[in-house]
Amino acid sequence: MNYLTDLNMKAAFNVAQLCSQKMVKAKNRKKIGGSIIHMSSQLGRVGCEGRNVYNMNKFGLEGLSRGMAFELAQYNIRVNTVCPTFVETPMVKKFFKNKKFKNKMLKNIPLGRVAKESDVATAVAFLAADSSEMITGTSMMVDGGWTAQ
Amino acid sequence: MGIFLKDIELKGKTALITGATKGLGRGAAKAIAQVGGNIIAVGRNQSELNSLGKELKKFKVSYIPFNCDVNDYEKLKNFIIKLKKIDILVNNAGTNLPESFLNVKKTSMETLLNVNTKAVFNVAQLCANQMIKLKRKNCSIINISSIFGLVAGQKRSVYSMTKFGVEGLTKGMALDLAKYNIRVNSVCPNIVLTPRTKKYFSDKKYNKYVKENTPINKVVTVSDVATSITFLASEASSMITGSSIIIDGGWTAK
């Protein structure tokens, strides 16, 4: 619990604060804008068995993101999260060695497949670019419909 | 047929309440005792623990005070694993140190995460394990969250991080504990007038901010919240789990 919370919450906060403090120093920040993207999860929006600490951490990150968006708006710095479902990463491959777990999780994804790394990366890039200049304090769900049910 | 509100009673049930001597915790202790529930009060101030005991005497329930800081894991654990009865947890102890995001001190960030997140988790886990070990029936855990577990507020970025976290924990616990018939919910009050928030309300600007954001033009009271806690603790809510009761005069409905 301590390991996960220190990494997923405390470190996430520290990095976000340090970067924001640097970003607001730019004199033309209001004009050029800024974008902060937190890597959250669909489990920042809904519960999942065996994931209660991760739930606590990622819901927490969603809260931090809203609070930051609120306070950094005056500097034209936008703050959003990306909430993927299970993504084909080494970490998830390890979880999915448990076939029962894998099948159970896949059943929860209406699209019936896990996300690719590129699915998430494009969402991040969209939020980083000015294509999303009026989007702040929100979460982009990349979850194949998991949380829509 | 289920039970009706007027029939709510918690006779024979035992509730452990953290942060029990002040504010919402004290309100919950009185409300639960009023309907017959026994109280185990965890708090850090011995004279306030004693005065709560005196206040509860008229309800003729058993009262066990325990002087302990929720950050002291070992002391908590040694106490909870020896409990003979526990059916209800009001996971209430919490704090806030409002600072604007760019100026949040590392020490205050750590304090809030330790009390509002880590200790809340630890207390919940210790109590749930003990409920299962004792084979108690129909248990209920109520985590005290906040409207800032659902939306953001001025100078509340860390508080929101901790309270959104409590909302996540609530849902995760509800799923994992459903098979033991332990229900887990949260209550999300607006800013309640308590000893801790008194100083916020003395600031005129803050007072105005709260009023303007609350469609029902009044401040939430301790008893408003205690009523919801008692409802969630009782069998009147036996099919409610993984959810939140929002007591905010419409703040988050806008």
GROMACS .gro file of C-alpha atoms in nm:
model
  403
    1MET     CA    1   0.000   0.000   0.000
    2ASN     CA    2   0.281   0.241   0.094
    3TYR     CA    3   0.481   0.154  -0.219
    4LEU     CA    4   0.187   0.215  -0.454
    5THR     CA    5   0.064   0.528  -0.277
    6ASP     CA    6   0.410   0.687  -0.261
    7LEU     CA    7   0.465   0.631  -0.632
    8ASN     CA    8   0.116   0.685  -0.774
    9MET     CA    9   0.015   0.975  -0.552
   10LYS     CA   10   0.302   1.145  -0.369
   11ALA     CA   11   0.552   1.128  -0.656
   12ALA     CA   12   0.282   1.219  -0.910
   13PHE     CA   13   0.199   1.525  -0.700
   14ASN     CA   14   0.563   1.628  -0.660
   15VAL     CA   15   0.641   1.602  -1.032
   16ALA     CA   16   0.324   1.794  -1.122
   17GLN     CA   17   0.398   2.070  -0.872
   18LEU     CA   18   0.763   2.109  -0.971
   19CYS     CA   19   0.676   2.127  -1.341
   20SER     CA   20   0.388   2.369  -1.285
   21GLN     CA   21   0.608   2.600  -1.080
   22LYS     CA   22   0.855   2.605  -1.367
   23MET     CA   23   0.581   2.654  -1.628
   24VAL     CA   24   0.419   2.955  -1.461
   25LYS     CA   25   0.756   3.134  -1.459
   26ALA     CA   26   0.748   3.182  -1.837
   27LYS     CA   27   0.646   3.543  -1.897
   28ASN     CA   28   0.443   3.461  -2.207
   29ARG     CA   29   0.274   3.156  -2.053
   30LYS     CA   30  -0.072   3.306  -2.083
   31LYS     CA   31  -0.021   3.351  -2.454
   32ILE     CA   32   0.144   3.018  -2.535
   33GLY     CA   33  -0.055   2.809  -2.289
   34GLY     CA   34   0.056   2.484  -2.132
   35SER     CA   35  -0.074   2.132  -2.091
   36ILE     CA   36  -0.031   1.875  -1.816
   37ILE     CA   37  -0.149   1.519  -1.874
   38HIS     CA   38  -0.176   1.276  -1.584
   39MET     CA   39  -0.170   0.907  -1.664
   40SER     CA   40  -0.473   0.783  -1.476
   41SER     CA   41  -0.679   0.470  -1.547
   42GLN     CA   42  -1.034   0.353  -1.598
   43LEU     CA   43  -0.987   0.242  -1.237
   44GLY     CA   44  -0.970   0.612  -1.151
   45ARG     CA   45  -1.341   0.611  -1.238
   46VAL     CA   46  -1.479   0.271  -1.134
   47GLY     CA   47  -1.394   0.002  -0.879
   48CYS     CA   48  -1.234  -0.333  -0.963
   49GLU     CA   49  -1.182  -0.639  -0.747
   50GLY     CA   50  -0.830  -0.687  -0.616
   51ARG     CA   51  -0.742  -0.330  -0.713
   52ASN     CA   52  -0.852  -0.128  -0.411
   53VAL     CA   53  -0.520   0.051  -0.348
   54TYR     CA   54  -0.480   0.122  -0.720
   55ASN     CA   55  -0.840   0.251  -0.718
   56MET     CA   56  -0.756   0.476  -0.426
   57ASN     CA   57  -0.445   0.606  -0.604
   58LYS     CA   58  -0.602   0.667  -0.943
   59PHE     CA   59  -0.923   0.824  -0.808
   60GLY     CA   60  -0.685   1.044  -0.610
   61LEU     CA   61  -0.504   1.143  -0.926
   62GLU     CA   62  -0.840   1.235  -1.083
   63GLY     CA   63  -0.902   1.463  -0.784
   64LEU     CA   64  -0.561   1.624  -0.810
   65SER     CA   65  -0.616   1.683  -1.180
   66ARG     CA   66  -0.948   1.865  -1.118
   67GLY     CA   67  -0.794   2.077  -0.842
   68MET     CA   68  -0.492   2.169  -1.055
   69ALA     CA   69  -0.710   2.254  -1.356
   70PHE     CA   70  -0.908   2.488  -1.135
   71GLU     CA   71  -0.601   2.669  -1.003
   72LEU     CA   72  -0.380   2.676  -1.312
   73ALA     CA   73  -0.651   2.799  -1.550
   74GLN     CA   74  -0.546   3.158  -1.474
   75TYR     CA   75  -0.208   3.082  -1.636
   76ASN     CA   76  -0.370   2.915  -1.940
   77ILE     CA   77  -0.226   2.583  -1.829
   78ARG     CA   78  -0.467   2.300  -1.896
   79VAL     CA   79  -0.471   1.985  -1.684
   80ASN     CA   80  -0.636   1.659  -1.792
   81THR     CA   81  -0.603   1.287  -1.741
   82VAL     CA   82  -0.601   0.988  -1.974
   83CYS     CA   83  -0.786   0.684  -1.841
   84PRO     CA   84  -0.697   0.369  -2.033
   85THR     CA   85  -0.835   0.022  -1.980
   86PHE     CA   86  -0.577  -0.260  -1.968
   87VAL     CA   87  -0.299  -0.179  -2.216
   88GLU     CA   88  -0.059  -0.422  -2.381
   89THR     CA   89   0.238  -0.338  -2.158
   90PRO     CA   90   0.488  -0.569  -1.987
   91MET     CA   91   0.303  -0.508  -1.656
   92VAL     CA   92  -0.034  -0.612  -1.799
   93LYS     CA   93   0.116  -0.911  -1.984
   94LYS     CA   94   0.228  -1.034  -1.644
   95PHE     CA   95  -0.124  -0.993  -1.495
   96PHE     CA   96  -0.274  -1.170  -1.797
   97LYS     CA   97  -0.063  -1.483  -1.746
   98ASN     CA   98  -0.355  -1.563  -1.516
   99LYS     CA   99  -0.599  -1.678  -1.786
  100LYS     CA  100  -0.903  -1.663  -1.559
  101PHE     CA  101  -0.826  -1.301  -1.474
  102LYS     CA  102  -0.762  -1.218  -1.838
  103ASN     CA  103  -1.095  -1.361  -1.957
  104LYS     CA  104  -1.284  -1.193  -1.678
  105MET     CA  105  -1.131  -0.854  -1.759
  106LEU     CA  106  -1.187  -0.891  -2.135
  107LYS     CA  107  -1.554  -0.961  -2.067
  108ASN     CA  108  -1.576  -0.613  -1.916
  109ILE     CA  109  -1.447  -0.442  -2.230
  110PRO     CA  110  -1.734  -0.407  -2.479
  111LEU     CA  111  -1.483  -0.380  -2.765
  112GLY     CA  112  -1.347  -0.717  -2.653
  113ARG     CA  113  -0.980  -0.626  -2.672
  114VAL     CA  114  -0.712  -0.453  -2.467
  115ALA     CA  115  -0.576  -0.113  -2.572
  116LYS     CA  116  -0.254  -0.076  -2.765
  117GLU     CA  117   0.016   0.162  -2.638
  118SER     CA  118  -0.050   0.380  -2.943
  119ASP     CA  119  -0.419   0.415  -2.849
  120VAL     CA  120  -0.307   0.589  -2.532
  121ALA     CA  121  -0.022   0.783  -2.691
  122THR     CA  122  -0.253   0.949  -2.945
  123ALA     CA  123  -0.486   1.060  -2.666
  124VAL     CA  124  -0.189   1.211  -2.481
  125ALA     CA  125  -0.073   1.391  -2.794
  126PHE     CA  126  -0.423   1.526  -2.859
  127LEU     CA  127  -0.436   1.672  -2.506
  128ALA     CA  128  -0.082   1.810  -2.537
  129ALA     CA  129  -0.156   1.995  -2.861
  130ASP     CA  130  -0.359   2.313  -2.906
  131SER     CA  131  -0.624   2.095  -3.071
  132SER     CA  132  -0.764   2.070  -2.717
  133GLU     CA  133  -0.717   2.430  -2.607
  134MET     CA  134  -1.060   2.451  -2.439
  135ILE     CA  135  -1.033   2.113  -2.265
  136THR     CA  136  -0.928   2.124  -1.901
  137GLY     CA  137  -1.017   1.938  -1.583
  138THR     CA  138  -1.147   1.640  -1.781
  139SER     CA  139  -1.057   1.276  -1.836
  140MET     CA  140  -1.022   1.108  -2.169
  141MET     CA  141  -1.149   0.753  -2.144
  142VAL     CA  142  -0.955   0.506  -2.362
  143ASP     CA  143  -1.137   0.206  -2.225
  144GLY     CA  144  -1.324   0.028  -2.504
  145GLY     CA  145  -1.649   0.112  -2.327
  146TRP     CA  146  -1.564  -0.038  -1.985
  147THR     CA  147  -1.694   0.258  -1.785
  148ALA     CA  148  -1.984   0.332  -2.020
  149GLN     CA  149  -2.179   0.028  -1.905
  150MET     CA  150  -4.016  -0.689   0.362
  151GLY     CA  151  -3.724  -0.467   0.451
  152ILE     CA  152  -3.720  -0.223   0.737
  153PHE     CA  153  -3.852   0.130   0.737
  154LEU     CA  154  -3.662   0.436   0.844
  155LYS     CA  155  -3.855   0.475   1.168
  156ASP     CA  156  -3.754   0.120   1.258
  157ILE     CA  157  -3.380   0.181   1.228
  158GLU     CA  158  -3.208   0.034   1.528
  159LEU     CA  159  -2.857  -0.084   1.593
  160LYS     CA  160  -2.910  -0.273   1.921
  161GLY     CA  161  -2.640  -0.535   1.967
  162LYS     CA  162  -2.426  -0.376   1.696
  163THR     CA  163  -2.085  -0.227   1.769
  164ALA     CA  164  -1.945   0.071   1.580
  165LEU     CA  165  -1.582   0.178   1.574
  166ILE     CA  166  -1.547   0.549   1.497
  167THR     CA  167  -1.218   0.727   1.430
  168GLY     CA  168  -1.181   1.097   1.502
  169ALA     CA  169  -1.473   1.034   1.734
  170THR     CA  170  -1.434   1.322   1.976
  171LYS     CA  171  -1.493   1.613   1.741
  172GLY     CA  172  -1.712   1.730   1.453
  173LEU     CA  173  -1.863   1.464   1.230
  174GLY     CA  174  -1.718   1.174   1.432
  175ARG     CA  175  -1.879   1.294   1.754
  176GLY     CA  176  -2.208   1.350   1.571
  177ALA     CA  177  -2.197   0.996   1.431
  178ALA     CA  178  -2.121   0.851   1.777
  179LYS     CA  179  -2.425   1.023   1.926
  180ALA     CA  180  -2.656   0.929   1.637
  181ILE     CA  181  -2.553   0.563   1.641
  182ALA     CA  182  -2.575   0.539   2.020
  183GLN     CA  183  -2.921   0.698   2.007
  184VAL     CA  184  -3.050   0.396   1.812
  185GLY     CA  185  -2.881   0.149   2.046
  186GLY     CA  186  -2.540   0.091   1.886
  187ASN     CA  187  -2.237   0.034   2.110
  188ILE     CA  188  -1.950   0.274   2.053
  189ILE     CA  189  -1.574   0.227   2.028
  190ALA     CA  190  -1.433   0.578   2.005
  191VAL     CA  191  -1.083   0.638   1.868
  192GLY     CA  192  -0.944   0.985   1.936
  193ARG     CA  193  -0.633   1.167   2.048
  194ASN     CA  194  -0.769   1.381   2.329
  195GLN     CA  195  -0.834   1.197   2.656
  196SER     CA  196  -1.054   1.462   2.816
  197GLU     CA  197  -1.272   1.480   2.504
  198LEU     CA  198  -1.294   1.099   2.497
  199ASN     CA  199  -1.412   1.115   2.858
  200SER     CA  200  -1.666   1.388   2.790
  201LEU     CA  201  -1.808   1.189   2.495
  202GLY     CA  202  -1.849   0.892   2.729
  203LYS     CA  203  -2.047   1.109   2.968
  204GLU     CA  204  -2.265   1.238   2.686
  205LEU     CA  205  -2.345   0.884   2.569
  206LYS     CA  206  -2.442   0.757   2.918
  207LYS     CA  207  -2.811   0.842   2.870
  208PHE     CA  208  -2.833   0.601   2.574
  209LYS     CA  209  -2.728   0.303   2.793
  210VAL     CA  210  -2.492   0.156   2.535
  211SER     CA  211  -2.144   0.022   2.598
  212TYR     CA  212  -1.862   0.270   2.541
  213ILE     CA  213  -1.496   0.193   2.485
  214PRO     CA  214  -1.264   0.493   2.443
  215PHE     CA  215  -0.926   0.433   2.281
  216ASN     CA  216  -0.665   0.706   2.288
  217CYS     CA  217  -0.468   0.659   1.967
  218ASP     CA  218  -0.337   0.852   1.666
  219VAL     CA  219  -0.461   0.687   1.344
  220ASN     CA  220  -0.108   0.718   1.206
  221ASP     CA  221   0.015   0.477   1.474
  222TYR     CA  222  -0.040   0.154   1.280
  223GLU     CA  223   0.103  -0.089   1.534
  224LYS     CA  224  -0.099   0.051   1.823
  225LEU     CA  225  -0.418   0.043   1.612
  226LYS     CA  226  -0.352  -0.311   1.496
  227ASN     CA  227  -0.291  -0.445   1.846
  228PHE     CA  228  -0.618  -0.292   1.956
  229ILE     CA  229  -0.837  -0.394   1.661
  230ILE     CA  230  -0.723  -0.759   1.644
  231LYS     CA  231  -0.832  -0.801   2.007
  232LEU     CA  232  -1.185  -0.668   1.954
  233LYS     CA  233  -1.460  -0.920   2.032
  234LYS     CA  234  -1.731  -0.733   1.840
  235ILE     CA  235  -1.729  -0.496   1.548
  236ASP     CA  236  -2.009  -0.454   1.292
  237ILE     CA  237  -1.979  -0.092   1.181
  238LEU     CA  238  -1.683   0.127   1.096
  239VAL     CA  239  -1.718   0.502   1.063
  240ASN     CA  240  -1.383   0.581   0.902
  241ASN     CA  241  -1.388   0.947   0.985
  242ALA     CA  242  -1.051   1.083   1.102
  243GLY     CA  243  -0.929   1.337   0.850
  244THR     CA  244  -0.775   1.677   0.815
  245ASN     CA  245  -0.714   1.959   0.572
  246LEU     CA  246  -0.444   2.220   0.514
  247PRO     CA  247  -0.572   2.451   0.241
  248GLU     CA  248  -0.295   2.593   0.021
  249SER     CA  249  -0.294   2.696  -0.343
  250PHE     CA  250  -0.143   2.426  -0.563
  251LEU     CA  251   0.180   2.607  -0.656
  252ASN     CA  252   0.255   2.679  -0.289
  253VAL     CA  253   0.159   2.347  -0.130
  254LYS     CA  254   0.435   2.259   0.117
  255LYS     CA  255   0.575   1.909   0.088
  256THR     CA  256   0.511   1.853   0.459
  257SER     CA  257   0.143   1.943   0.432
  258MET     CA  258   0.101   1.723   0.124
  259GLU     CA  259   0.253   1.432   0.318
  260THR     CA  260   0.042   1.500   0.627
  261LEU     CA  261  -0.281   1.498   0.425
  262LEU     CA  262  -0.192   1.181   0.235
  263ASN     CA  263  -0.086   1.006   0.557
  264VAL     CA  264  -0.405   1.088   0.749
  265ASN     CA  265  -0.673   1.106   0.478
  266THR     CA  266  -0.546   0.826   0.256
  267LYS     CA  267  -0.299   0.588   0.420
  268ALA     CA  268  -0.458   0.583   0.767
  269VAL     CA  269  -0.807   0.559   0.617
  270PHE     CA  270  -0.689   0.255   0.421
  271ASN     CA  271  -0.518   0.098   0.724
  272VAL     CA  272  -0.815   0.140   0.957
  273ALA     CA  273  -1.052   0.000   0.692
  274GLN     CA  274  -0.832  -0.301   0.625
  275LEU     CA  275  -0.776  -0.383   0.993
  276CYS     CA  276  -1.148  -0.353   1.074
  277ALA     CA  277  -1.264  -0.551   0.769
  278ASN     CA  278  -1.023  -0.833   0.854
  279GLN     CA  279  -1.152  -0.839   1.210
  280MET     CA  280  -1.519  -0.838   1.097
  281ILE     CA  281  -1.445  -1.142   0.879
  282LYS     CA  282  -1.245  -1.318   1.150
  283LEU     CA  283  -1.529  -1.274   1.400
  284LYS     CA  284  -1.781  -1.394   1.137
  285ARG     CA  285  -2.003  -1.093   1.203
  286LYS     CA  286  -2.319  -1.068   0.994
  287ASN     CA  287  -2.437  -0.764   0.796
  288CYS     CA  288  -2.141  -0.534   0.846
  289SER     CA  289  -2.119  -0.181   0.713
  290ILE     CA  290  -1.820   0.045   0.654
  291ILE     CA  291  -1.874   0.417   0.601
  292ASN     CA  292  -1.582   0.623   0.474
  293ILE     CA  293  -1.614   0.996   0.534
  294SER     CA  294  -1.543   1.163   0.203
  295SER     CA  295  -1.639   1.511   0.084
  296ILE     CA  296  -1.785   1.700  -0.210
  297PHE     CA  297  -1.414   1.750  -0.285
  298GLY     CA  298  -1.408   1.375  -0.348
  299LEU     CA  299  -1.627   1.454  -0.650
  300VAL     CA  300  -1.529   1.802  -0.768
  301ALA     CA  301  -1.246   2.050  -0.720
  302GLY     CA  302  -1.242   2.356  -0.494
  303GLN     CA  303  -1.016   2.653  -0.431
  304LYS     CA  304  -0.696   2.559  -0.246
  305ARG     CA  305  -0.816   2.200  -0.225
  306SER     CA  306  -0.594   2.019  -0.480
  307VAL     CA  307  -0.429   1.789  -0.225
  308TYR     CA  308  -0.753   1.748  -0.030
  309SER     CA  309  -0.926   1.651  -0.357
  310MET     CA  310  -0.646   1.405  -0.431
  311THR     CA  311  -0.703   1.239  -0.093
  312LYS     CA  312  -1.084   1.245  -0.104
  313PHE     CA  313  -1.115   1.129  -0.468
  314GLY     CA  314  -0.885   0.853  -0.340
  315VAL     CA  315  -1.132   0.768  -0.065
  316GLU     CA  316  -1.405   0.742  -0.330
  317GLY     CA  317  -1.189   0.498  -0.528
  318LEU     CA  318  -1.106   0.296  -0.220
  319THR     CA  319  -1.476   0.279  -0.133
  320LYS     CA  320  -1.567   0.128  -0.468
  321GLY     CA  321  -1.271  -0.113  -0.469
  322MET     CA  322  -1.346  -0.230  -0.114
  323ALA     CA  323  -1.717  -0.272  -0.192
  324LEU     CA  324  -1.630  -0.516  -0.471
  325ASP     CA  325  -1.375  -0.714  -0.269
  326LEU     CA  326  -1.586  -0.734   0.048
  327ALA     CA  327  -1.928  -0.803  -0.108
  328LYS     CA  328  -1.878  -1.178  -0.072
  329TYR     CA  329  -1.853  -1.135   0.305
  330ASN     CA  330  -2.171  -0.925   0.308
  331ILE     CA  331  -1.972  -0.623   0.424
  332ARG     CA  332  -2.113  -0.313   0.258
  333VAL     CA  333  -1.886  -0.015   0.192
  334ASN     CA  334  -2.012   0.336   0.115
  335SER     CA  335  -1.905   0.694   0.158
  336VAL     CA  336  -2.076   1.016   0.259
  337CYS     CA  337  -1.981   1.336   0.074
  338PRO     CA  338  -2.078   1.644   0.273
  339ASN     CA  339  -2.040   2.003   0.167
  340ILE     CA  340  -1.830   2.215   0.407
  341VAL     CA  341  -1.987   2.138   0.745
  342LEU     CA  342  -1.958   2.377   1.036
  343THR     CA  343  -1.728   2.192   1.280
  344PRO     CA  344  -1.448   2.296   1.517
  345ARG     CA  345  -1.202   2.245   1.229
  346THR     CA  346  -1.392   2.449   0.969
  347LYS     CA  347  -1.489   2.730   1.206
  348LYS     CA  348  -1.181   2.926   1.106
  349TYR     CA  349  -1.269   2.899   0.734
  350PHE     CA  350  -1.614   3.042   0.796
  351SER     CA  351  -1.473   3.337   0.991
  352ASP     CA  352  -1.325   3.455   0.659
  353LYS     CA  353  -1.595   3.666   0.493
  354LYS     CA  354  -1.476   3.587   0.141
  355TYR     CA  355  -1.487   3.216   0.211
  356ASN     CA  356  -1.830   3.243   0.365
  357LYS     CA  357  -1.954   3.413   0.049
  358TYR     CA  358  -1.788   3.150  -0.172
  359VAL     CA  359  -1.963   2.866   0.013
  360LYS     CA  360  -2.299   3.044   0.009
  361GLU     CA  361  -2.278   3.125  -0.362
  362ASN     CA  362  -2.193   2.766  -0.448
  363THR     CA  363  -2.467   2.605  -0.240
  364PRO     CA  364  -2.810   2.629  -0.410
  365ILE     CA  365  -2.987   2.549  -0.082
  366ASN     CA  366  -2.886   2.857   0.102
  367LYS     CA  367  -2.765   2.713   0.431
  368VAL     CA  368  -2.467   2.540   0.587
  369VAL     CA  369  -2.472   2.160   0.627
  370THR     CA  370  -2.492   2.058   0.993
  371VAL     CA  371  -2.323   1.773   1.177
  372SER     CA  372  -2.660   1.607   1.231
  373ASP     CA  373  -2.737   1.617   0.856
  374VAL     CA  374  -2.433   1.399   0.804
  375ALA     CA  375  -2.484   1.180   1.113
  376THR     CA  376  -2.829   1.083   0.985
  377SER     CA  377  -2.688   0.957   0.656
  378ILE     CA  378  -2.414   0.766   0.839
  379THR     CA  379  -2.672   0.597   1.061
  380PHE     CA  380  -2.885   0.506   0.759
  381LEU     CA  381  -2.583   0.347   0.587
  382ALA     CA  382  -2.487   0.166   0.909
  383SER     CA  383  -2.830   0.007   0.941
  384GLU     CA  384  -3.008  -0.267   0.751
  385ALA     CA  385  -3.237  -0.005   0.601
  386SER     CA  386  -2.963   0.026   0.337
  387SER     CA  387  -2.891  -0.346   0.298
  388MET     CA  388  -2.863  -0.332  -0.084
  389ILE     CA  389  -2.652  -0.016  -0.098
  390THR     CA  390  -2.281  -0.072  -0.150
  391GLY     CA  391  -2.000   0.098  -0.343
  392SER     CA  392  -2.193   0.424  -0.353
  393SER     CA  393  -2.186   0.772  -0.202
  394ILE     CA  394  -2.451   0.979  -0.030
  395ILE     CA  395  -2.397   1.341  -0.129
  396ILE     CA  396  -2.506   1.592   0.137
  397ASP     CA  397  -2.423   1.919  -0.031
  398GLY     CA  398  -2.732   2.135  -0.076
  399GLY     CA  399  -2.688   2.093  -0.451
  400TRP     CA  400  -2.321   2.205  -0.479
  401THR     CA  401  -2.222   1.922  -0.715
  402ALA     CA  402  -2.554   1.913  -0.902
  403LYS     CA  403  -2.481   2.234  -1.089
   0.00000   0.00000   0.00000
